[in-house]
Amino acid sequence: MPWRWLVSPLVALALLGLWYGVTAADLLPAFMLPAPGDVFEAFYEALEAGSLPYHIGVTLQEVLLGLASGLGVALSLGYLLAKFPLFERILAPYIVGLQAVPIVAIAPLLIIWFGSGTQSKIITCALIVFFPMLINTVVGMRQVEPDLRDLMRALNATRWQTFRYLEVPAALPVLLGGLKVSATLSVIGAVVGEFVGANAGLGFMINSARSVFDTPTVYVAVFTLTLMALALYGLVGSLERRLLAWQRRREQPGSFAS
Amino acid sequence: MPGMLYADRIGHTFYMPDGALPALHNVTFAVAPCSLVCVVGASGCGKSTLLRILAGLLKPSAGRALLDGSPIEGPSPRVGMVFQKANLMPWRTVERNLTLPLELNGVPRAEREARAAALIELVGLEGFAGAYPAELSGGMAQRVAIARALIYRPGVLLLDEPFGALDALTRERLGSELLRIWQASGNTVVMVTHSIQEAIFLADRVIVLSGRPGEIVLNLEVPLPRPRALDVVHSAGFGALSARVRAAIGA
Ligand SMILES: Nc1ncnc2c1ncn2[C@@H]1O[C@H](COP(=O)(O)OP(=O)(O)OP(=O)(O)O)[C@@H](O)[C@H]1O
Ligand SMILES: [Mg+2]
């Protein structure tokens, strides 16, 4: 189906057309929905002035560091929980409790504790990323086939070898699924932190533009954030395609030559 | 080097929350080097348990298992195990599934590949070295599992209903294949099976376990000449042997 590759761009084009139509017909006031041209102009200006690259850099740094630390903690804790049921029985109520606390609600606290610099955003982001990744790690480790564990035991594998040759590859599909969710959540986490109190970043850019009724710049920041989340998602997707190539080796049922 | 196995008054009891479950009782038999022994018995009589004990995966609660005179205390590279399911890693190709045991032991790559190539030929999977398990039929996957168990060059090969999940035709074919592989590699083989016919066709000796707890009720020598062709099953001698095994299982 060669036309399948055209569908997504066509949808985007149609939406752009609709947007243009709505603004050209003056259906909405410009402070709510500026014309595509105005947004593009704002984009160009922010790019020229260097403010857009700067804020992108700040947010991206928060996202990547937050994602990395959230993943690191979730992966190691998840492994321990899956490996030692006693550990899980003791910790599970606290972990679920932690998840029940709305991150948005404690973001101000984090700012009070860690200041309005990048550190508090990294922590907000890590907290948001932590839970889905933790759950996926536990599920991934638990679903390792007991028969394959027997095999590793019959082969006299060490604990490290079992981890490296069996547990990691077996859990990888679930881990990457969690990473996909986490990647998009991480952007939300950083922006939430920036909304509450910051002096840089795309969330800060939205806030300051809004306060001077510069709606086109708000749109620029929103689009940039969306693209950032999409790019991260795509990155994980391509990682998935590379690492899980073996999953796609089986011919799909009912697929004729395309 | 083919190993000699000895089961010395092996007994095993599983302790469950709702009571003790005796699975094996006083099981004693010897497996001569290079011989092929089949273990048959009703479902749940402890065949897999016995094999896991011989493989060093389970410590018996009574008695002991000996390999060449020394007690089996854990899994050993001298013993290869084939499970009921092929148990292949879906993310590894056929070749990399085969070489896993060698990788775990730090055997250099060149040697790993050479040994894998030889085994792929032995089990008749030429051209499938780069295939993934999902692309194999059940019979092919089981051949890979057998080859993987052989890659250490173990002295003893233990098979737990390796053909249990296969259709009758494939099963027959793989049975003959197993005989060929056994003769080519010169191992001592212990194989668990549900099929009386398969046991007699393959084995030098058939051991029949009674129902729970598993106890040896018959240890029968199979004097049929080798090589055995598939139509040996229609001979009078074969019929008499299977009648005795059947009677022992029913008793
Ligand atoms: N890990 C275990 N924990 C508790 N009970 C077990 C365990 N493994 C086996 N058993 C019990 O021991 C008995 C013997 O089991 P085993 O798997 O050895 O039988 P089997 O002869 O291999 O049966 P089948 O032919 O169906 O494979 C069964 O009653 C089973 O429920
Ligand atoms: Mg069994």
Coordinates of C-alpha atoms and ligand atoms in Angstrom, one line a residue:
Chain A
M1 CA 0.0 0.0 0.0
P2 CA 2.2 2.9 -1.2
W3 CA -0.5 5.5 -0.4
R4 CA -0.3 4.6 3.2
W5 CA 2.8 6.8 3.6
L6 CA 0.9 9.7 2.3
V7 CA -1.9 9.6 4.8
S8 CA -0.2 11.2 7.8
P9 CA 1.3 14.2 5.8
L10 CA -2.1 14.7 4.1
V11 CA -3.9 14.8 7.5
A12 CA -1.3 17.4 8.7
L13 CA -1.8 19.4 5.6
A14 CA -5.6 19.3 6.0
L15 CA -5.4 20.4 9.6
L16 CA -3.1 23.3 8.5
G17 CA -5.6 24.2 5.9
L18 CA -8.4 24.1 8.3
W19 CA -6.4 26.3 10.8
Y20 CA -5.7 28.8 8.0
G21 CA -9.4 28.8 6.9
V22 CA -10.6 29.4 10.5
T23 CA -8.2 32.4 10.9
A24 CA -8.8 33.8 7.4
A25 CA -12.6 33.8 8.0
D26 CA -12.0 35.5 11.4
L27 CA -14.0 32.8 13.2
L28 CA -11.9 33.2 16.3
P29 CA -10.1 36.3 17.7
A30 CA -6.4 36.3 17.0
F31 CA -5.4 36.2 20.7
M32 CA -7.1 32.8 20.9
L33 CA -6.0 31.4 17.6
P34 CA -3.4 33.4 15.7
A35 CA -2.9 32.8 11.9
P36 CA -0.4 30.2 10.9
G37 CA 1.7 33.0 9.3
D38 CA 1.9 34.8 12.6
V39 CA 3.0 31.7 14.5
F40 CA 5.6 31.0 11.8
E41 CA 6.9 34.6 12.1
A42 CA 7.1 34.3 15.9
F43 CA 9.0 31.0 15.4
Y44 CA 11.4 32.7 13.1
E45 CA 12.0 35.6 15.4
A46 CA 12.6 33.3 18.5
L47 CA 15.0 31.3 16.4
E48 CA 16.9 34.4 15.2
A49 CA 17.1 35.9 18.7
G50 CA 18.4 32.6 20.0
S51 CA 15.7 32.4 22.7
L52 CA 14.1 29.3 21.2
P53 CA 17.3 27.3 20.9
Y54 CA 18.2 28.3 24.4
H55 CA 14.9 27.3 26.0
I56 CA 14.9 24.1 24.0
G57 CA 18.3 23.3 25.3
V58 CA 17.2 23.9 28.9
T59 CA 14.1 21.8 28.6
L60 CA 15.8 19.0 26.7
Q61 CA 18.5 18.8 29.3
E62 CA 15.9 18.6 32.1
V63 CA 14.0 15.9 30.2
L64 CA 17.0 13.8 29.4
L65 CA 18.5 14.0 32.9
G66 CA 15.1 13.4 34.5
L67 CA 14.4 10.5 32.2
A68 CA 17.8 8.9 32.8
S69 CA 17.6 9.2 36.6
G70 CA 13.9 8.1 36.7
L71 CA 14.7 5.1 34.5
G72 CA 17.8 4.2 36.5
V73 CA 16.0 4.1 39.8
A74 CA 12.9 2.4 38.4
L75 CA 15.0 -0.3 36.6
S76 CA 17.1 -1.2 39.6
L77 CA 14.3 -1.0 42.1
G78 CA 12.0 -3.0 39.8
Y79 CA 14.6 -5.6 39.4
L80 CA 14.9 -6.0 43.2
L81 CA 11.2 -6.1 43.7
A82 CA 10.8 -8.8 41.1
K83 CA 13.6 -10.8 42.5
F84 CA 12.8 -10.6 46.2
P85 CA 9.1 -10.9 46.9
L86 CA 9.7 -10.0 50.6
F87 CA 11.1 -6.7 49.5
E88 CA 8.0 -6.2 47.4
R89 CA 5.6 -6.9 50.2
I90 CA 7.4 -4.4 52.4
L91 CA 7.8 -1.6 49.8
A92 CA 4.7 -2.0 47.6
P93 CA 2.3 0.1 49.8
Y94 CA 4.8 3.0 49.9
I95 CA 5.4 2.9 46.2
V96 CA 1.7 2.8 45.4
G97 CA 1.2 5.6 47.9
L98 CA 3.9 7.7 46.2
Q99 CA 2.2 7.2 42.9
A100 CA -1.1 8.3 44.5
V101 CA 0.4 11.7 45.3
P102 CA -0.3 14.0 42.3
I103 CA 3.0 15.1 41.0
V104 CA 1.5 18.4 39.9
A105 CA 0.5 19.0 43.5
I106 CA 3.9 18.5 44.9
A107 CA 5.8 20.3 42.1
P108 CA 5.7 23.6 44.2
L109 CA 7.2 21.7 47.1
L110 CA 10.0 20.5 44.9
I111 CA 10.7 24.1 43.9
I112 CA 10.8 25.0 47.6
W113 CA 13.2 22.2 48.3
F114 CA 15.4 22.2 45.3
G115 CA 15.2 25.8 44.0
S116 CA 13.8 27.2 40.8
G117 CA 16.8 26.0 38.7
T118 CA 16.9 22.8 36.6
Q119 CA 17.4 20.5 39.5
S120 CA 13.7 20.7 40.7
K121 CA 12.5 20.0 37.1
I122 CA 14.8 17.0 36.7
I123 CA 13.3 15.6 39.9
T124 CA 9.7 16.3 38.8
C125 CA 10.4 14.6 35.5
A126 CA 12.1 11.7 37.2
L127 CA 9.1 11.2 39.5
I128 CA 6.6 11.2 36.6
V129 CA 8.7 8.7 34.7
F130 CA 9.4 6.5 37.6
F131 CA 6.1 4.7 38.2
P132 CA 5.2 3.4 34.7
M133 CA 8.8 2.2 34.2
L134 CA 8.9 0.5 37.6
I135 CA 5.7 -1.4 36.9
N136 CA 7.0 -2.5 33.5
T137 CA 10.3 -3.6 34.9
V138 CA 8.5 -5.8 37.5
V139 CA 6.2 -7.2 34.9
G140 CA 9.0 -7.8 32.4
M141 CA 11.1 -9.6 34.9
R142 CA 8.2 -11.7 36.2
Q143 CA 7.3 -12.9 32.7
V144 CA 10.6 -14.5 32.1
E145 CA 9.8 -18.1 31.3
P146 CA 10.5 -20.5 34.2
D147 CA 11.6 -23.1 31.7
L148 CA 14.3 -20.8 30.4
R149 CA 15.4 -20.2 34.0
D150 CA 15.7 -24.0 34.3
L151 CA 17.7 -24.0 31.2
M152 CA 20.1 -21.4 32.5
R153 CA 20.4 -23.4 35.8
A154 CA 21.1 -26.6 33.9
L155 CA 23.9 -24.7 32.1
N156 CA 25.4 -23.6 35.4
A157 CA 24.9 -19.9 34.6
T158 CA 25.9 -17.4 37.2
R159 CA 23.4 -14.8 38.5
W160 CA 25.1 -12.2 36.3
Q161 CA 24.9 -14.4 33.2
T162 CA 21.2 -15.2 33.8
F163 CA 20.6 -11.4 34.0
R164 CA 22.6 -10.6 30.9
Y165 CA 21.6 -13.5 28.7
L166 CA 18.1 -14.3 29.8
E167 CA 16.4 -11.6 32.0
V168 CA 17.3 -8.5 30.1
P169 CA 16.5 -9.8 26.6
A170 CA 13.3 -11.5 27.8
A171 CA 12.1 -8.4 29.5
L172 CA 13.2 -6.1 26.8
P173 CA 9.9 -5.8 24.9
V174 CA 8.0 -4.8 28.1
L175 CA 10.9 -2.5 29.1
L176 CA 10.8 -0.7 25.8
G177 CA 7.0 -0.4 26.0
G178 CA 7.5 1.3 29.4
L179 CA 10.2 3.5 27.9
K180 CA 7.8 4.7 25.2
V181 CA 5.3 5.8 27.8
S182 CA 8.1 7.3 29.9
A183 CA 9.6 9.2 27.0
T184 CA 6.4 11.2 26.4
L185 CA 5.7 11.6 30.1
S186 CA 9.2 13.0 30.7
V187 CA 8.4 16.1 28.6
I188 CA 5.2 16.7 30.6
G189 CA 7.2 16.3 33.8
A190 CA 9.7 19.0 32.8
V191 CA 7.0 21.4 31.7
V192 CA 5.0 21.0 34.9
G193 CA 8.1 21.9 36.8
E194 CA 8.8 24.9 34.7
F195 CA 5.2 26.1 35.0
V196 CA 5.4 26.2 38.8
G197 CA 8.6 28.3 38.9
A198 CA 11.4 28.7 36.5
N199 CA 13.4 31.3 34.6
A200 CA 14.2 29.2 31.5
G201 CA 12.8 26.4 29.4
L202 CA 9.9 26.0 27.1
G203 CA 7.4 25.9 29.9
F204 CA 8.8 29.2 31.1
M205 CA 8.6 30.5 27.6
I206 CA 4.9 29.7 27.4
N207 CA 4.2 31.4 30.8
S208 CA 6.0 34.6 30.0
A209 CA 4.6 34.9 26.5
R210 CA 1.1 34.3 27.9
S211 CA 1.5 37.1 30.4
V212 CA 2.2 39.6 27.6
F213 CA -0.6 38.2 25.4
D214 CA 2.0 37.0 22.9
T215 CA -0.2 34.0 21.8
P216 CA 1.9 33.1 18.7
T217 CA 4.9 32.5 20.8
V218 CA 2.8 30.3 23.1
Y219 CA 1.9 28.2 20.0
V220 CA 5.6 28.1 19.0
A221 CA 6.5 26.6 22.4
V222 CA 3.6 24.2 22.4
F223 CA 4.6 22.9 18.9
T224 CA 8.2 22.6 19.9
L225 CA 7.3 20.6 23.0
T226 CA 5.1 18.3 20.9
L227 CA 7.9 17.8 18.4
M228 CA 10.3 17.1 21.3
A229 CA 8.0 14.4 22.7
L230 CA 7.4 12.9 19.2
A231 CA 11.1 12.8 18.6
L232 CA 11.8 11.0 21.9
Y233 CA 9.0 8.6 21.1
G234 CA 10.4 8.0 17.6
L235 CA 13.8 7.5 19.0
V236 CA 12.5 4.7 21.3
G237 CA 10.5 3.4 18.4
S238 CA 13.6 3.0 16.3
L239 CA 15.5 1.5 19.2
E240 CA 12.7 -1.0 19.5
R241 CA 12.8 -1.8 15.8
R242 CA 16.5 -2.5 16.0
L243 CA 16.5 -4.4 19.3
L244 CA 13.4 -6.4 18.7
A245 CA 14.0 -7.2 15.0
W246 CA 13.5 -10.9 15.9
Q247 CA 9.9 -10.3 16.8
R248 CA 9.1 -9.2 13.2
R249 CA 10.7 -12.2 11.6
R250 CA 7.5 -14.2 11.5
E251 CA 5.3 -13.5 8.5
Q252 CA 2.1 -11.7 9.6
P253 CA -0.9 -13.9 9.3
G254 CA -2.9 -13.2 6.2
S255 CA -0.4 -10.8 4.7
F256 CA -0.1 -11.1 1.0
A257 CA 3.0 -9.8 -0.8
S258 CA 2.8 -6.1 -0.7
Chain B
M1 CA 33.3 -39.8 26.8
P2 CA 30.1 -41.6 27.5
G3 CA 29.1 -41.6 31.2
M4 CA 27.7 -44.2 33.4
L5 CA 24.7 -43.3 35.5
Y6 CA 23.5 -45.0 38.7
A7 CA 20.3 -44.2 40.6
D8 CA 20.9 -45.4 44.1
R9 CA 17.6 -45.8 46.1
I10 CA 16.4 -42.4 45.0
G11 CA 13.3 -41.1 46.7
H12 CA 11.7 -37.7 46.5
T13 CA 8.9 -36.0 48.4
F14 CA 7.5 -32.6 47.6
Y15 CA 6.4 -30.6 50.7
M16 CA 3.4 -28.5 49.8
P17 CA 1.4 -26.2 52.0
D18 CA -1.4 -28.8 52.1
G19 CA 0.8 -31.8 52.8
A20 CA 3.6 -34.0 51.6
L21 CA 3.5 -35.4 48.1
P22 CA 5.7 -38.5 47.6
A23 CA 6.8 -38.4 44.0
L24 CA 9.5 -41.1 43.8
H25 CA 10.2 -44.1 46.1
N26 CA 13.3 -46.3 46.2
V27 CA 14.3 -46.0 42.6
T28 CA 17.4 -48.0 41.7
F29 CA 18.8 -48.7 38.3
A30 CA 22.0 -48.5 36.3
V31 CA 22.6 -47.1 32.9
A32 CA 25.5 -48.6 31.1
P33 CA 27.9 -46.3 29.2
C34 CA 26.7 -45.8 25.6
S35 CA 23.3 -47.4 26.2
L36 CA 19.9 -45.8 25.6
V37 CA 17.4 -46.2 28.4
C38 CA 13.7 -45.1 28.2
V39 CA 11.6 -44.4 31.2
V40 CA 7.8 -44.8 30.9
G41 CA 5.0 -44.5 33.3
A42 CA 1.6 -42.8 33.8
S43 CA 1.4 -39.1 33.9
G44 CA 2.4 -37.6 37.2
C45 CA 4.4 -40.7 38.4
G46 CA 7.6 -38.7 38.8
K47 CA 9.4 -39.2 35.5
S48 CA 10.4 -35.6 35.1
T49 CA 11.3 -35.4 38.8
L50 CA 13.7 -38.4 38.3
L51 CA 15.3 -36.7 35.3
R52 CA 15.7 -33.4 37.1
I53 CA 17.5 -35.3 39.8
L54 CA 19.8 -37.0 37.3
A55 CA 20.4 -33.6 35.8
G56 CA 21.5 -32.2 39.1
L57 CA 18.6 -29.7 39.0
L58 CA 16.9 -31.2 42.0
K59 CA 18.3 -32.7 45.2
P60 CA 16.5 -36.0 46.0
S61 CA 15.1 -36.3 49.5
A62 CA 16.4 -39.9 49.7
G63 CA 19.2 -41.8 48.0
R64 CA 21.6 -40.3 45.5
A65 CA 22.4 -40.3 41.8
L66 CA 25.9 -41.1 40.6
L67 CA 27.7 -40.2 37.5
D68 CA 30.8 -42.4 36.8
G69 CA 30.8 -43.3 40.5
S70 CA 30.7 -39.8 42.0
P71 CA 27.5 -38.2 43.4
I72 CA 25.7 -35.7 41.2
E73 CA 25.5 -32.5 43.2
G74 CA 24.5 -29.9 40.7
P75 CA 24.2 -29.3 36.9
S76 CA 27.3 -30.5 35.1
P77 CA 28.6 -29.9 31.6
R78 CA 29.0 -33.7 31.4
V79 CA 25.2 -34.0 31.3
G80 CA 23.0 -32.4 28.6
M81 CA 19.4 -31.9 29.1
V82 CA 16.5 -31.6 26.6
F83 CA 13.2 -30.4 28.0
Q84 CA 9.7 -31.2 26.9
K85 CA 9.4 -27.9 25.2
A86 CA 12.3 -26.9 22.9
N87 CA 13.0 -24.0 25.3
L88 CA 14.8 -21.8 22.8
M89 CA 15.4 -18.1 23.3
P90 CA 13.2 -16.4 20.8
W91 CA 15.6 -13.5 20.4
R92 CA 18.5 -15.7 19.4
T93 CA 19.0 -17.3 16.0
V94 CA 19.3 -21.1 15.7
E95 CA 23.1 -20.8 15.7
R96 CA 23.2 -18.4 18.7
N97 CA 20.8 -20.7 20.6
L98 CA 23.2 -23.6 20.0
T99 CA 26.2 -21.7 21.1
L100 CA 24.7 -20.3 24.3
P101 CA 26.2 -23.0 26.5
L102 CA 29.6 -22.3 25.0
E103 CA 29.2 -18.6 25.4
L104 CA 28.5 -19.0 29.0
N105 CA 31.8 -20.9 29.4
G106 CA 33.9 -18.4 27.5
V107 CA 34.6 -20.6 24.5
P108 CA 36.1 -18.4 21.7
R109 CA 33.9 -17.4 18.9
A110 CA 35.6 -19.3 16.1
E111 CA 35.3 -22.6 18.0
R112 CA 31.7 -21.9 18.9
E113 CA 30.8 -21.4 15.3
A114 CA 32.7 -24.4 14.1
R115 CA 30.9 -26.6 16.7
A116 CA 27.5 -25.1 15.9
A117 CA 28.1 -25.8 12.2
A118 CA 28.9 -29.4 12.8
L119 CA 25.9 -29.9 15.0
I120 CA 23.5 -28.1 12.6
E121 CA 24.6 -30.7 10.1
L122 CA 24.3 -33.6 12.5
V123 CA 20.6 -32.7 13.3
G124 CA 19.8 -31.9 9.7
L125 CA 19.1 -28.2 9.9
E126 CA 21.5 -27.0 7.2
G127 CA 20.4 -23.5 5.9
F128 CA 18.6 -22.6 9.1
A129 CA 21.5 -21.3 11.2
G130 CA 20.3 -17.7 10.8
A131 CA 16.6 -18.5 11.4
Y132 CA 14.8 -17.4 14.5
P133 CA 12.8 -20.0 16.6
A134 CA 9.5 -18.4 15.5
E135 CA 10.4 -19.5 11.9
L136 CA 10.9 -23.1 12.8
S137 CA 8.4 -26.0 13.0
G138 CA 8.0 -27.8 16.3
G139 CA 10.1 -30.7 15.1
M140 CA 12.9 -28.4 13.9
A141 CA 12.9 -26.5 17.2
Q142 CA 13.3 -29.8 19.1
R143 CA 16.2 -30.7 16.9
V144 CA 17.9 -27.4 17.8
A145 CA 17.2 -28.3 21.5
I146 CA 18.9 -31.6 21.1
A147 CA 21.8 -30.1 19.3
R148 CA 22.2 -27.5 22.0
A149 CA 22.3 -30.3 24.6
L150 CA 25.0 -32.0 22.6
I151 CA 27.2 -28.9 22.1
Y152 CA 29.1 -29.3 25.3
R153 CA 30.0 -32.9 24.1
P154 CA 28.4 -34.2 27.3
G155 CA 28.8 -37.9 28.2
V156 CA 25.1 -38.2 29.1
L157 CA 22.1 -36.9 27.3
L158 CA 18.8 -36.6 29.3
L159 CA 15.6 -36.1 27.3
D160 CA 12.3 -35.3 29.0
E161 CA 9.5 -36.3 26.5
P162 CA 11.4 -34.4 23.8
F163 CA 8.8 -35.4 21.2
G164 CA 5.7 -35.1 23.4
A165 CA 4.4 -32.0 21.6
L166 CA 4.8 -33.3 18.1
D167 CA 2.5 -35.2 15.7
A168 CA 2.9 -38.9 15.3
L169 CA 4.7 -38.8 11.9
T170 CA 7.3 -36.2 13.0
R171 CA 7.7 -38.1 16.2
E172 CA 8.6 -41.3 14.4
R173 CA 11.0 -39.5 12.1
L174 CA 12.7 -37.7 15.0
G175 CA 12.9 -41.1 16.9
S176 CA 15.0 -42.5 14.0
E177 CA 17.0 -39.3 13.9
L178 CA 17.7 -39.6 17.6
L179 CA 19.0 -43.1 17.1
R180 CA 21.3 -41.9 14.3
I181 CA 22.5 -39.0 16.4
W182 CA 23.0 -41.2 19.4
Q183 CA 25.1 -43.6 17.4
A184 CA 27.1 -40.8 15.8
S185 CA 27.8 -39.0 19.1
G186 CA 28.3 -42.1 21.3
N187 CA 26.4 -40.7 24.3
T188 CA 24.7 -42.4 27.2
V189 CA 21.0 -41.5 26.8
V190 CA 18.1 -41.5 29.3
M191 CA 14.8 -40.5 27.7
V192 CA 11.4 -40.1 29.3
T193 CA 8.4 -40.9 27.0
H194 CA 4.7 -41.5 27.2
S195 CA 4.8 -43.9 24.3
I196 CA 5.4 -47.6 24.9
Q197 CA 6.1 -48.1 21.2
E198 CA 8.6 -45.3 21.1
A199 CA 10.4 -46.6 24.2
I200 CA 10.8 -50.1 22.8
F201 CA 11.8 -49.0 19.4
L202 CA 14.6 -46.7 20.8
A203 CA 15.8 -48.3 24.0
D204 CA 18.3 -51.0 25.1
R205 CA 16.3 -51.0 28.3
V206 CA 12.9 -49.8 29.3
I207 CA 12.2 -48.8 32.9
V208 CA 8.5 -48.7 33.9
L209 CA 7.5 -46.5 36.9
S210 CA 4.3 -47.2 38.8
G211 CA 1.8 -44.5 39.8
R212 CA 2.5 -42.1 42.6
P213 CA 4.9 -42.5 44.3
G214 CA 6.9 -43.6 41.3
E215 CA 8.5 -47.0 41.9
I216 CA 10.2 -49.3 39.4
V217 CA 7.9 -52.1 38.5
L218 CA 9.7 -53.3 35.5
N219 CA 13.3 -53.0 34.2
L220 CA 13.2 -54.7 30.8
E221 CA 16.0 -55.4 28.4
V222 CA 15.1 -54.9 24.8
P223 CA 17.0 -57.5 22.8
L224 CA 15.9 -56.3 19.4
P225 CA 18.9 -56.1 17.0
R226 CA 20.3 -52.8 15.8
P227 CA 20.0 -50.9 13.5
R228 CA 16.3 -51.0 13.8
A229 CA 14.1 -50.1 10.9
L230 CA 10.7 -48.5 11.5
D231 CA 8.8 -51.8 10.6
V232 CA 10.4 -53.6 13.5
V233 CA 7.3 -52.5 15.4
H234 CA 5.3 -55.1 13.5
S235 CA 7.5 -58.0 14.5
A236 CA 6.4 -60.7 17.0
G237 CA 9.2 -59.9 19.4
F238 CA 8.2 -56.2 19.5
G239 CA 4.6 -57.2 20.3
A240 CA 5.6 -59.4 23.2
L241 CA 7.8 -56.7 24.7
S242 CA 5.1 -54.0 24.4
A243 CA 2.5 -56.4 26.0
R244 CA 4.9 -56.8 29.0
V245 CA 5.4 -53.0 29.4
R246 CA 1.7 -52.3 29.0
A247 CA 0.9 -54.9 31.7
A248 CA 3.4 -53.4 34.0
I249 CA 2.0 -49.9 33.6
G250 CA -1.5 -51.1 34.1
A251 CA -0.6 -53.1 37.2
Ligands
LIG1 N1 8.1 -28.5 41.8 C1 7.1 -29.2 42.3 N2 6.5 -28.9 43.4 C2 5.5 -29.7 43.9 N3 5.1 -30.9 43.4 C3 5.7 -31.2 42.2 C4 6.7 -30.4 41.6 N4 7.1 -31.1 40.5 C5 6.3 -32.2 40.4 N5 5.5 -32.3 41.4 C6 4.5 -33.4 41.7 O1 5.3 -34.6 41.7 C7 4.5 -35.6 40.9 C8 5.4 -36.1 39.8 O2 5.6 -35.0 38.9 P1 6.5 -35.2 37.5 O3 6.5 -33.9 36.8 O4 7.8 -35.8 37.9 O5 5.6 -36.3 36.8 P2 5.7 -36.9 35.3 O6 5.8 -38.3 35.5 O7 6.8 -36.2 34.6 O8 4.4 -36.5 34.6 P3 4.1 -36.2 33.1 O9 4.2 -37.4 32.4 O10 2.7 -35.6 33.1 O11 5.1 -35.2 32.7 C9 3.3 -34.9 40.4 O12 2.2 -35.3 41.3 C10 3.5 -33.4 40.6 O13 2.3 -32.8 41.0
MG2 MG 7.0 -34.9 33.0

